[in-house]
Short mmCIF file of C-alpha atoms and ligand atoms in Angstrom, two decimals:
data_model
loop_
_atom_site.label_atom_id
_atom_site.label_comp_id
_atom_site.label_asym_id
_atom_site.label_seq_id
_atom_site.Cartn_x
_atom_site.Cartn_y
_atom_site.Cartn_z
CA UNK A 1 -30.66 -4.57 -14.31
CA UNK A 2 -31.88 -6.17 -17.48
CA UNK A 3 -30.69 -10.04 -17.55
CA UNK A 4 -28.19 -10.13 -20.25
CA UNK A 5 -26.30 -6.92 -19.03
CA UNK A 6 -22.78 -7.72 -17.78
CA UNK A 7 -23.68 -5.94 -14.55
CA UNK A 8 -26.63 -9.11 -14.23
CA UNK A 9 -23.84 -11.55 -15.21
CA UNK A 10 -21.59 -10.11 -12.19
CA UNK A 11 -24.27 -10.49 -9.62
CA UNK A 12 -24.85 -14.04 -10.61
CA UNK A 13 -21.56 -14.74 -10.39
CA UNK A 14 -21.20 -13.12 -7.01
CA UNK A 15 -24.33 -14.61 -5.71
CA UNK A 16 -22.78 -18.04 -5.86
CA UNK A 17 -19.71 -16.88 -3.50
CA UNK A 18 -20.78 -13.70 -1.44
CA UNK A 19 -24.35 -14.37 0.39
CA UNK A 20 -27.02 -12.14 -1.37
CA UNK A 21 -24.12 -11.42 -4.01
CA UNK A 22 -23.34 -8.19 -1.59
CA UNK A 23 -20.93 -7.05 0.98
CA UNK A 24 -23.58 -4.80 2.64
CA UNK A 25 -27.64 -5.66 2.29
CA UNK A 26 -28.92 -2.09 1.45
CA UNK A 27 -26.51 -2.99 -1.80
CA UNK A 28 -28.49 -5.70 -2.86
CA UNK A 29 -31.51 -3.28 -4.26
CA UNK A 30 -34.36 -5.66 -2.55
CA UNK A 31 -36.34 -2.82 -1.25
CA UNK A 32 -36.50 -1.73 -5.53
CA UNK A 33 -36.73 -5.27 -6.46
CA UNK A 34 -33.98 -5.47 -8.39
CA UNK A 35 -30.46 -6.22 -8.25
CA UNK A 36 -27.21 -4.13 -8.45
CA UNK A 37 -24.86 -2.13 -11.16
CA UNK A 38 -21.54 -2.82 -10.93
CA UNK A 39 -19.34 0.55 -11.19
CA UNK A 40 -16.12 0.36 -13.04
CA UNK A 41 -15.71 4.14 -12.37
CA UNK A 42 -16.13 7.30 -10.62
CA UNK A 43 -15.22 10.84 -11.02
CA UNK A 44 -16.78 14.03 -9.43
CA UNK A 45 -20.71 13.58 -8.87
CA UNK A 46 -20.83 10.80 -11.58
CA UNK A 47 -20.62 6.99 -11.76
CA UNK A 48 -19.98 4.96 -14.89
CA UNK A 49 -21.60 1.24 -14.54
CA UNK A 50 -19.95 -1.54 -16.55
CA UNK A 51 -22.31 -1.56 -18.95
CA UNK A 52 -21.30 2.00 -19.94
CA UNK A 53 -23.95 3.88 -18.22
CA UNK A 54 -23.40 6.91 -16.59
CA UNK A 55 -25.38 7.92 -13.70
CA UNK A 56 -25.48 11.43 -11.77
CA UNK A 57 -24.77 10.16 -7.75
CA UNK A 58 -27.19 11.13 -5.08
CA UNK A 59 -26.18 8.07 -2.91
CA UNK A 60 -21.79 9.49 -2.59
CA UNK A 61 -20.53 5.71 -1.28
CA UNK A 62 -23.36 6.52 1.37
CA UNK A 63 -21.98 9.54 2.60
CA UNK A 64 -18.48 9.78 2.16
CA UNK A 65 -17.73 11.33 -0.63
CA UNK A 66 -18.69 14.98 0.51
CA UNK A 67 -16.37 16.57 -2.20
CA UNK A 68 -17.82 14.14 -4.94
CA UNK A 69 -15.80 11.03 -6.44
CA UNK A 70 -12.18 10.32 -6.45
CA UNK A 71 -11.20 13.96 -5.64
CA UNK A 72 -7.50 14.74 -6.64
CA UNK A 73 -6.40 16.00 -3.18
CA UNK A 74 -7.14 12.51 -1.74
CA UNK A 75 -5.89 10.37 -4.68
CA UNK A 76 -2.55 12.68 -3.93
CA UNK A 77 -2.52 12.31 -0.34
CA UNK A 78 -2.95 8.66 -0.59
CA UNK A 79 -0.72 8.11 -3.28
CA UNK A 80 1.95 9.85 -1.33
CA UNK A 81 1.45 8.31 2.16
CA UNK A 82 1.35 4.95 0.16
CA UNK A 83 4.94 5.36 -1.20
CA UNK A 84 6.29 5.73 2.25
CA UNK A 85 4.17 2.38 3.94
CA UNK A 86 0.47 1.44 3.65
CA UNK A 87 0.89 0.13 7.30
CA UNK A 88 3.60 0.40 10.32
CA UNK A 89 1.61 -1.04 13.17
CA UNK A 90 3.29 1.74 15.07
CA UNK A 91 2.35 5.74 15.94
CA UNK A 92 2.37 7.82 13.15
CA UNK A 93 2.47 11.93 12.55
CA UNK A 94 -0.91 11.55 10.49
CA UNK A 95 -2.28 10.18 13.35
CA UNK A 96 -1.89 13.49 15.71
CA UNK A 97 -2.89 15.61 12.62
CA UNK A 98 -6.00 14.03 12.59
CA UNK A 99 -7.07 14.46 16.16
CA UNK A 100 -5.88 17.42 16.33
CA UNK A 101 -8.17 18.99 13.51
CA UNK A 102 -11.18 16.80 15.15
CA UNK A 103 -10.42 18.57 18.21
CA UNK A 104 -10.18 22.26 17.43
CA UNK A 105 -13.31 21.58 14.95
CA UNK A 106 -15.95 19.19 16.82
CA UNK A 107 -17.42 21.02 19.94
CA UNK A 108 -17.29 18.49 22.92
CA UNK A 109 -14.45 16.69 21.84
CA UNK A 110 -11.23 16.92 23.91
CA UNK A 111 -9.62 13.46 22.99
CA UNK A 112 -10.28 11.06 20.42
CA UNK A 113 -9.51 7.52 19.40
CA UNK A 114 -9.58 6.27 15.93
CA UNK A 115 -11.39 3.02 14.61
CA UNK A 116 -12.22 1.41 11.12
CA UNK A 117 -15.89 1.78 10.89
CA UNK A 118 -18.72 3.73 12.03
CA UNK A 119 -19.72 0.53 13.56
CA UNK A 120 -16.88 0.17 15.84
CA UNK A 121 -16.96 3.56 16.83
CA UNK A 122 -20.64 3.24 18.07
CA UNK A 123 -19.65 -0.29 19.83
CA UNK A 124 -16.38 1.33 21.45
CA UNK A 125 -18.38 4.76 22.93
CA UNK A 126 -21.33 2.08 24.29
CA UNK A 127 -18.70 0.25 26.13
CA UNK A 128 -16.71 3.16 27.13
CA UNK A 129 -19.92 4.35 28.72
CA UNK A 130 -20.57 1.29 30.06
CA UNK A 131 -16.99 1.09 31.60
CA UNK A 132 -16.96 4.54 32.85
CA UNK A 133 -20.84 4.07 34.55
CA UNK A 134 -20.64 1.08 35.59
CA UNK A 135 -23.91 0.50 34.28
CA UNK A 136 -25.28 -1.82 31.79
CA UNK A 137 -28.38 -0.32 30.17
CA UNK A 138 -28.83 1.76 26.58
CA UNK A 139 -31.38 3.68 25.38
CA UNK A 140 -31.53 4.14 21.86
CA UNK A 141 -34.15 5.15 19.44
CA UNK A 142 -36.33 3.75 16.77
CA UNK A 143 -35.29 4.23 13.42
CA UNK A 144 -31.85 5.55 14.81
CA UNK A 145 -28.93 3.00 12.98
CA UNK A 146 -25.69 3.00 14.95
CA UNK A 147 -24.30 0.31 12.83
CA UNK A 148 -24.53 -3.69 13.24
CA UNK A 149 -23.19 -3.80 17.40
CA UNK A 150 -25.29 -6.72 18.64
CA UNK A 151 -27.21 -4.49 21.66
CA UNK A 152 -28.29 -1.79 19.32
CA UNK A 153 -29.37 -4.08 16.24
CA UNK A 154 -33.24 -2.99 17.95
CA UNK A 155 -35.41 -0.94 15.69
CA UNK A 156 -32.74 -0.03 13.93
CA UNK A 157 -32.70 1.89 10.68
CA UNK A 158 -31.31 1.87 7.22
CA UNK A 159 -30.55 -1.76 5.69
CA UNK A 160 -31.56 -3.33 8.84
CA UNK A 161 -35.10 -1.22 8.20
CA UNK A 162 -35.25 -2.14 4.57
CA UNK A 163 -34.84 -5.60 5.14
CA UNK A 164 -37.79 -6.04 7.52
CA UNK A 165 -35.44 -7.55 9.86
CA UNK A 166 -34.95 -5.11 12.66
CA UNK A 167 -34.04 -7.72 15.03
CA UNK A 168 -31.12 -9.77 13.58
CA UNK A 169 -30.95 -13.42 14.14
CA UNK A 170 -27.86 -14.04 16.24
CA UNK A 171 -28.03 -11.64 18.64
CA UNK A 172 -28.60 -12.61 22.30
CA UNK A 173 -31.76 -12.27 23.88
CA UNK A 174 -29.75 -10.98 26.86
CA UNK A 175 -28.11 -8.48 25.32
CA UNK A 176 -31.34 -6.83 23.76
CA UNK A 177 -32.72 -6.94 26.98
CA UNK A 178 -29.86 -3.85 27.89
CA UNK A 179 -31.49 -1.94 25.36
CA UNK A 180 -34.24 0.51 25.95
CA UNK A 181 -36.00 1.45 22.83
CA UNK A 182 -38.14 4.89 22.44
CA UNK A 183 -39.49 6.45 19.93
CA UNK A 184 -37.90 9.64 18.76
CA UNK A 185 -38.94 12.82 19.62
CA UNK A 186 -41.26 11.62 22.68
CA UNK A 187 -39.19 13.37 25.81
CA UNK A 188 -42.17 11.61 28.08
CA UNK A 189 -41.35 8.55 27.23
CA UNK A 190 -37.71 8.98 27.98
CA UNK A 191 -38.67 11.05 31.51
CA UNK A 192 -40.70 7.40 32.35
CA UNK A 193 -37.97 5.22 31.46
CA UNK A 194 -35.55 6.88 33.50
CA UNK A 195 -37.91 7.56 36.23
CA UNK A 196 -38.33 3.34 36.32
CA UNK A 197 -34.62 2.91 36.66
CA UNK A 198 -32.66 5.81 35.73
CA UNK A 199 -29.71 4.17 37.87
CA UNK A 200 -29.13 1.62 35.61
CA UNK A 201 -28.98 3.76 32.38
CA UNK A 202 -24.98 4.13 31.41
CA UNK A 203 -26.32 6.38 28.04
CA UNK A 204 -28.50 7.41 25.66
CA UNK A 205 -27.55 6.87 22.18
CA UNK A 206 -28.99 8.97 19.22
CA UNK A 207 -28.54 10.27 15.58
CA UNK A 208 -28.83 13.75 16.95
CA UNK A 209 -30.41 14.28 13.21
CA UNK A 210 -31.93 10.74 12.03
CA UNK A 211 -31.02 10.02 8.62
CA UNK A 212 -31.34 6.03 8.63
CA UNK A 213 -34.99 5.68 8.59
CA UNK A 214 -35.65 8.85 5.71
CA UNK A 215 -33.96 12.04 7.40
CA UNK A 216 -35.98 13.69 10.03
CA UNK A 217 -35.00 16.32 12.85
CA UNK A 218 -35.15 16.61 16.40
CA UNK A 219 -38.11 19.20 17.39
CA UNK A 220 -37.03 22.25 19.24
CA UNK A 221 -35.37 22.04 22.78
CA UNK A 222 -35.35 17.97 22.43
CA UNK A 223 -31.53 17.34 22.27
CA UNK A 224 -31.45 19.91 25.21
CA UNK A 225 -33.65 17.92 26.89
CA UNK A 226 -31.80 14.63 26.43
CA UNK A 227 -28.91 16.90 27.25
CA UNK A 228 -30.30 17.66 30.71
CA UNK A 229 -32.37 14.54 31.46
CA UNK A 230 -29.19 12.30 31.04
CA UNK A 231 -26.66 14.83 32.96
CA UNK A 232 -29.07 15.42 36.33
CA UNK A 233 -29.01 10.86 36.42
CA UNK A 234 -25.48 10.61 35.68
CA UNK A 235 -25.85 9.07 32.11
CA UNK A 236 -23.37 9.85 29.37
CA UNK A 237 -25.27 11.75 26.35
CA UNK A 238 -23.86 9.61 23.07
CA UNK A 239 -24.13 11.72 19.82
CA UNK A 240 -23.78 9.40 16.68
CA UNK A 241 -22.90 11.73 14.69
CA UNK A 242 -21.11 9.12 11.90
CA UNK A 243 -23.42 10.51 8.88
CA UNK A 244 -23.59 13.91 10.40
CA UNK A 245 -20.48 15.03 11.57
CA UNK A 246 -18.21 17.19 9.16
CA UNK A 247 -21.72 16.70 7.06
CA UNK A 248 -23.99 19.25 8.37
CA UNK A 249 -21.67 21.41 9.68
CA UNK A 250 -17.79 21.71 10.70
CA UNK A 251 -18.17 20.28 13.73
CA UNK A 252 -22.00 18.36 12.74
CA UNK A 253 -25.15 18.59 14.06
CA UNK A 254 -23.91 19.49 17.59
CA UNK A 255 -22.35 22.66 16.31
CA UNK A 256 -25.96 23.26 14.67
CA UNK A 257 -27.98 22.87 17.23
CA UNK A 258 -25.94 23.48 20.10
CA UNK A 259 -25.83 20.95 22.32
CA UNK A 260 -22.72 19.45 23.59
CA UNK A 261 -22.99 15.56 23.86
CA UNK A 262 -20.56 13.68 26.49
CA UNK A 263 -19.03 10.89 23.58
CA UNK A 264 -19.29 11.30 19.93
CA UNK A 265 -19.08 8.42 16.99
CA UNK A 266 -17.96 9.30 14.10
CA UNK A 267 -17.15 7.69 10.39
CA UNK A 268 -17.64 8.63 6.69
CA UNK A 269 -16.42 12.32 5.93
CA UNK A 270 -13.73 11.89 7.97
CA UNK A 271 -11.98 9.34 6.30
CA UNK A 272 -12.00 10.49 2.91
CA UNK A 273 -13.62 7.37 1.25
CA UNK A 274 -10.77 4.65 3.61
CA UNK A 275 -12.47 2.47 6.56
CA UNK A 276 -12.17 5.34 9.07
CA UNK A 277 -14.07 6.07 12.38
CA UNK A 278 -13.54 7.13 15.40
CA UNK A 279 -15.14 8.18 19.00
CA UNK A 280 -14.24 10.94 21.18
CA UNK A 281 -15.48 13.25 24.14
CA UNK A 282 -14.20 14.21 27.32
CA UNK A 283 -11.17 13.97 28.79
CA UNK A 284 -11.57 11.94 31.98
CA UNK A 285 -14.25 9.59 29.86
CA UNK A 286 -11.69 8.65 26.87
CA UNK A 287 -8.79 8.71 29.47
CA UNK A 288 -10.72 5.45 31.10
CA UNK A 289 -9.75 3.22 27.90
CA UNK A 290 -6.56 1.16 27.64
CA UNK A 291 -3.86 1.44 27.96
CA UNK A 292 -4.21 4.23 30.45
CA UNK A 293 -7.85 3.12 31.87
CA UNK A 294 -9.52 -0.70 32.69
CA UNK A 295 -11.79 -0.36 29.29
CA UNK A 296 -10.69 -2.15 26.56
CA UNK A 297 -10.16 -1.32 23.10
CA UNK A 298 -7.68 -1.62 19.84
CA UNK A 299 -7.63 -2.02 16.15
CA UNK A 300 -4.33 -3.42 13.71
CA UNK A 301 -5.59 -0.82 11.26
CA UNK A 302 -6.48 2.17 13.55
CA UNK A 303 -5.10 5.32 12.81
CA UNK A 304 -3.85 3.70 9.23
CA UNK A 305 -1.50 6.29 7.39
CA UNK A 306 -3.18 5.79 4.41
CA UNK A 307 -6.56 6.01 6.01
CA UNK A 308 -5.66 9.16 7.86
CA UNK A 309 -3.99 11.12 4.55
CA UNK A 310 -7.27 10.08 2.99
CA UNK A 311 -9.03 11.56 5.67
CA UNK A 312 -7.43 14.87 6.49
CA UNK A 313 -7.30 15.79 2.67
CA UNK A 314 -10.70 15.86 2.40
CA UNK A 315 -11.70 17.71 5.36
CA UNK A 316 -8.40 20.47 4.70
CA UNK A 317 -10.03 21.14 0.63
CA UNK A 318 -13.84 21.24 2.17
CA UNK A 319 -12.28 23.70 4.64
CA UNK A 320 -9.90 25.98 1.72
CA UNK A 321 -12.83 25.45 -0.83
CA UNK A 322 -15.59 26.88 2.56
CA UNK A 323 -17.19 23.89 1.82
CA UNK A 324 -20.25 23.80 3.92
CA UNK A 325 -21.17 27.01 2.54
CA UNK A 326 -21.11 26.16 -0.38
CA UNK A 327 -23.05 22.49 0.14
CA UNK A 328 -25.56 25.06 1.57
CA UNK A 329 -26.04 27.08 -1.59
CA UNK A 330 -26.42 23.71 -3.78
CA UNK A 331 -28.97 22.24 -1.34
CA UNK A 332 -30.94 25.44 -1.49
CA UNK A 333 -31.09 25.61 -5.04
CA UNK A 334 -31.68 21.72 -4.98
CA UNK A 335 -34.61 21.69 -2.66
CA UNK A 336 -36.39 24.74 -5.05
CA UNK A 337 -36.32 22.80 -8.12
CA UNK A 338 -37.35 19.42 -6.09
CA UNK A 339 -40.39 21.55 -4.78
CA UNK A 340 -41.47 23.28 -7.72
CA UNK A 341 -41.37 19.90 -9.29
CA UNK A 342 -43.29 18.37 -6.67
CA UNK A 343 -45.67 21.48 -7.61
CA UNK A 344 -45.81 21.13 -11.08
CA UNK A 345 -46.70 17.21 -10.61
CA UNK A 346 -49.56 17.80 -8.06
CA UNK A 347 -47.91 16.21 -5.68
CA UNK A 348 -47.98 17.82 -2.19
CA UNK A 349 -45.41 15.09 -0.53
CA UNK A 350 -42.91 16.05 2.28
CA UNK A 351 -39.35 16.92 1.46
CA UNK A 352 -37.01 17.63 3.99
CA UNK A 353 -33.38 18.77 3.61
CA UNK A 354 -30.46 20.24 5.89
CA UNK A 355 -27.50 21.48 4.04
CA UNK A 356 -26.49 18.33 1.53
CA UNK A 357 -29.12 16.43 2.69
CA UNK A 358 -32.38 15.14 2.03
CA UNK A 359 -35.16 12.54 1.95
CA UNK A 360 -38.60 12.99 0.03
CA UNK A 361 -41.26 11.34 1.80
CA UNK A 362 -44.13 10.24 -0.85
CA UNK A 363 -46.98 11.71 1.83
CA UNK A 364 -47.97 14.85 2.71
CA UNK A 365 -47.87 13.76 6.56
CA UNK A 366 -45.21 14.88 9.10
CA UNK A 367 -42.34 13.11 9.56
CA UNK A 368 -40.87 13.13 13.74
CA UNK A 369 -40.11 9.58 13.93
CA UNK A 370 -40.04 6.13 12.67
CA UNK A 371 -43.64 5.57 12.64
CA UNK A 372 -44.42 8.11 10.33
CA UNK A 373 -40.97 7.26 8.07
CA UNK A 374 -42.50 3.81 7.72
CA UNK A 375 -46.50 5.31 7.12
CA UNK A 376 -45.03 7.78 4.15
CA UNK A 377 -43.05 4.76 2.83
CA UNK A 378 -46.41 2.69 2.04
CA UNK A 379 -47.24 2.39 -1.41
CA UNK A 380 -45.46 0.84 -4.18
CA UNK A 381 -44.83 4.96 -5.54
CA UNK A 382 -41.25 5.16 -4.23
CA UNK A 383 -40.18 1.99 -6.44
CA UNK A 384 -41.51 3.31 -9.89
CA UNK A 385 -40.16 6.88 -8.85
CA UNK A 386 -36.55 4.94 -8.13
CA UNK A 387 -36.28 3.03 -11.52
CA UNK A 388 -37.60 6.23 -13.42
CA UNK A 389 -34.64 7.86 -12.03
CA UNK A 390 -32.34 5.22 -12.43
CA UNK A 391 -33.32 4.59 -15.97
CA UNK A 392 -33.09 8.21 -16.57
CA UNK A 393 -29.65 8.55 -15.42
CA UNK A 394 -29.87 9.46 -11.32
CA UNK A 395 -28.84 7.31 -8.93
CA UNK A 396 -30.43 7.23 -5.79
CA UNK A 397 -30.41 5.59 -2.61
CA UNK A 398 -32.62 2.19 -3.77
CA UNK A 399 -34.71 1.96 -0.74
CA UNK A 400 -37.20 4.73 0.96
CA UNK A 401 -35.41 5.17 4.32
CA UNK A 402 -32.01 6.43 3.20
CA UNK A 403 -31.00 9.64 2.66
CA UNK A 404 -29.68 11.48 -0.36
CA UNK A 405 -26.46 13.23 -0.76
CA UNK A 406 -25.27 16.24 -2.29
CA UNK A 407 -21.40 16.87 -2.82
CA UNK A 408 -18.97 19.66 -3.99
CA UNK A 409 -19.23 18.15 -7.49
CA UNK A 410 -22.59 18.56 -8.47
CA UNK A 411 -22.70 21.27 -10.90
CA UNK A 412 -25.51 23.46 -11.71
CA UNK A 413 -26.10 21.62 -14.95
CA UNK A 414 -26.43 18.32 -12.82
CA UNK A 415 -29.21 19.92 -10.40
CA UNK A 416 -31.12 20.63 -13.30
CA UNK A 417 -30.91 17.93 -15.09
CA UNK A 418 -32.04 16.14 -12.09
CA UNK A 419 -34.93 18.44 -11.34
CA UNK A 420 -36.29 17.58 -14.67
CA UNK A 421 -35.90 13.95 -14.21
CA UNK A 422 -37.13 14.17 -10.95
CA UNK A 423 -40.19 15.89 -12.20
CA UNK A 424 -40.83 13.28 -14.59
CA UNK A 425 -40.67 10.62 -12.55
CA UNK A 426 -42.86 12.31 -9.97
CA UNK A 427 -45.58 12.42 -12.57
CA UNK A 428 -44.99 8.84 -14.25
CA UNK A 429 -44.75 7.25 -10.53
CA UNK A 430 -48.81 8.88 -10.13
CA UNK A 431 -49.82 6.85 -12.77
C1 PLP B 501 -23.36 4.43 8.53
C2 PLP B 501 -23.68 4.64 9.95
C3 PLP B 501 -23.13 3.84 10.96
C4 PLP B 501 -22.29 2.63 10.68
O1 PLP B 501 -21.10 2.96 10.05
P1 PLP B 501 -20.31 1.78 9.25
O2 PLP B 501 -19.06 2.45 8.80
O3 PLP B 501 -21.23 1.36 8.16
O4 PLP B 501 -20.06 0.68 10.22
C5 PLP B 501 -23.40 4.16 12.27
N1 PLP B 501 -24.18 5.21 12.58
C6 PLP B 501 -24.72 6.00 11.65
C7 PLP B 501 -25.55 7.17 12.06
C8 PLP B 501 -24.51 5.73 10.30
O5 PLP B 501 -25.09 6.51 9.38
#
């Protein structure tokens, strides 16, 4: 942002009370070298900045907002729940409404617990698996982000990835040492690791699709192979499904591909655009947590009313409006105009997409993993390409390892508006 813009005067002001002037690092546009807008509103696919700008929304509050901003079956549902009590601290109907749709529409869930975060649901399935094991080690995945829980803060993706710091500072050396990190896609490497001390393994945690570090996919029989690998030593399989799930597909990427993972974490969609997540799975796994079972777990806020109306509005008008569908048709004309304007620029770089998702990768290379993520990210070209946009009116994700969103609200006017500044700043960030 230009220094005299009210959005620079904000930051300043928030840099001398919030650390890095953020509530979330990714926020802080470091990876663009720059620093944030401030939004004083948002409506369908668009965001107005406080400087008046307006800006077409590829980034959707980071997944979220599948049916675009402030949609007015949420704002209703909200509204109404809020007249009768924001909080009660006891049961509530929502609360059954919600489990119940998560049940009949996510695969391998039979009972489910909600949380506040996708953070806590990836810390509460870890220790669930942990509990029900009775085994301490992980395996997780580079470039797979399951949120900021201490033991899998290890080559972990999005902000942590952007900031360079994929080890935090803070976290004990002990507790990384429970954590097995692999590369993605690399079933040998998983076959050794549990062939040195498969005993010890309580799960393997993944991003089924890995959309922290760019968005890449799993190649073909992989996830079955996890499936298999962790089943035949008695590991839990742990699908984090919090950007996927209700994304991709009804019931995410496990309805997509198949494969039916023991626990599940899950977060954005589902609540709407509230602090919502929540974990699920099988029965006799979720029945070991408290108050029924020895593991522990709880939340004030869990299963919030407001929170929960929030939620199940937006996944009952995706559902009335056949919203996955119709994310499908968007993406596909999306991802035709990105490629002919990757054409038309001479740019032969890597663009990858499922449903209303996507990631451009400024290489030509494959992307199957981290490694390659971080190889197509080298260059300065993402940064021009990013404030060409910007400038121009699109808002995306400021750093190279996040991925894009569509949502219901993007018109086709928006898409091709896009495409052309897309296309533009394709050829401006060659120069
Ligand atoms: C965003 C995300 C998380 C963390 O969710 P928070 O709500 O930010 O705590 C965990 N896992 C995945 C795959 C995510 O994309």
């Amino acid at each position: 942002m230009s220094g005299n813009s009210l959005s620079s005067k904000l930051y300043q002001s928030a840099c001398e009370i919030i650390p890095g002037g953020v509530n979330s690092p990714v926020r802080a546009f470091r990876n663009v070298d720059s620093s944030p807008f401030f939004v004083r509103a948002a409506k369908g696919c668009r965001l107005w900045d406080v400087d008046g700008n307006e800006l077409i929304d590829y980034v959707g509050t980071w997944g979220p907002a599948i049916l675009g901003h402030a949609p007015i079956p949420v704002i209703e549902a909200v509204s109404e729940a809020a007249k009768r009590g924001v909080s009660f601290g006891t049961p509530n109907p929502f609360e059954i409404e919600i489990a119940r749709l998560i049940v009949d529409w996510v695969p391998s869930v039979e009972k489910i617990r909600m949380v506040n975060s996708g953070t806590e649901a990836t810390m509460s399935a870890i220790r669930l698996a942990r509990g029900f094991t009775g085994r301490d080690k992980v395996i997780k995945f580079e470039g797979c982000y399951h949120g900021h829980v201490d033991s899998l803060l290890v080559a972990a993706g999005s902000g942590a990835l952007t900031h360079g710091e994929p080890d935090s500072a803070g976290v004990p050396h002990a507790f990384a040492t429970q954590t097995i990190t692999l590369p993605f896609n690399d079933p040998e490497r998983v076959e050794q690791a549990f062939a040195a001390g498969g005993d010890d393994i309580a799960a393997v945690i993944l991003e089924p699709i890995p959309a922290n570090a760019g968005l890449f996919f799993p190649r073909d029989g992989y996830l079955e192979f996890l499936r298999d690998i962790t089943a035949r030593h008695g590991s839990l399989l742990i699908f984090d499904e919090v950007m996927t799930g209700f994304r991709v597909a009804k019931g995410g990427a496990q309805e997509l591909y198949g494969v039916m993972p023991d626990l599940t974490a899950m977060g954005k969609v589902i609540g709407g655009g509230l602090p919502v997540g929540a974990f699920g799975g099988r029965a006799d796994i979720m029945d070991q947590l408290a108050p029924d079972g020895p593991v522990y777990q709880a939340g004030t806020l869990s299963g919030n009313p407001l929170a929960m109306a929030a939620g199940l509005a937006q996944l009952h008008e995706m559902e009335k409006q056949r919203g996955w569908q119709r994310l499908e048709e968007i993406g596909t004309m999306f991802e035709s105009g990105v490629r002919e304007a990757m054409a038309q620029a001479g740019c032969d770089y890597t663009f990858h997409r499922v449903g209303s998702m996507f990631c451009l990768f400024f290489s030509g290379e494959e992307v199957f993993n981290l490694d390659d993520a971080k190889a197509a990210a080298q260059g300065g070209a993402f940064k021009a390409f990013f404030h060409h946009c910007l400038k121009s009116g699109v808002f995306l994700a400021p750093s190279p390892y996040e991925t894009g969103f569509l949502c219901m609200a993007h018109a086709e006017e928006d898409i091709a508006r896009t495409i052309g500044v897309i296309g533009e700043a394709l050829a401006a960030s060659r120069r």
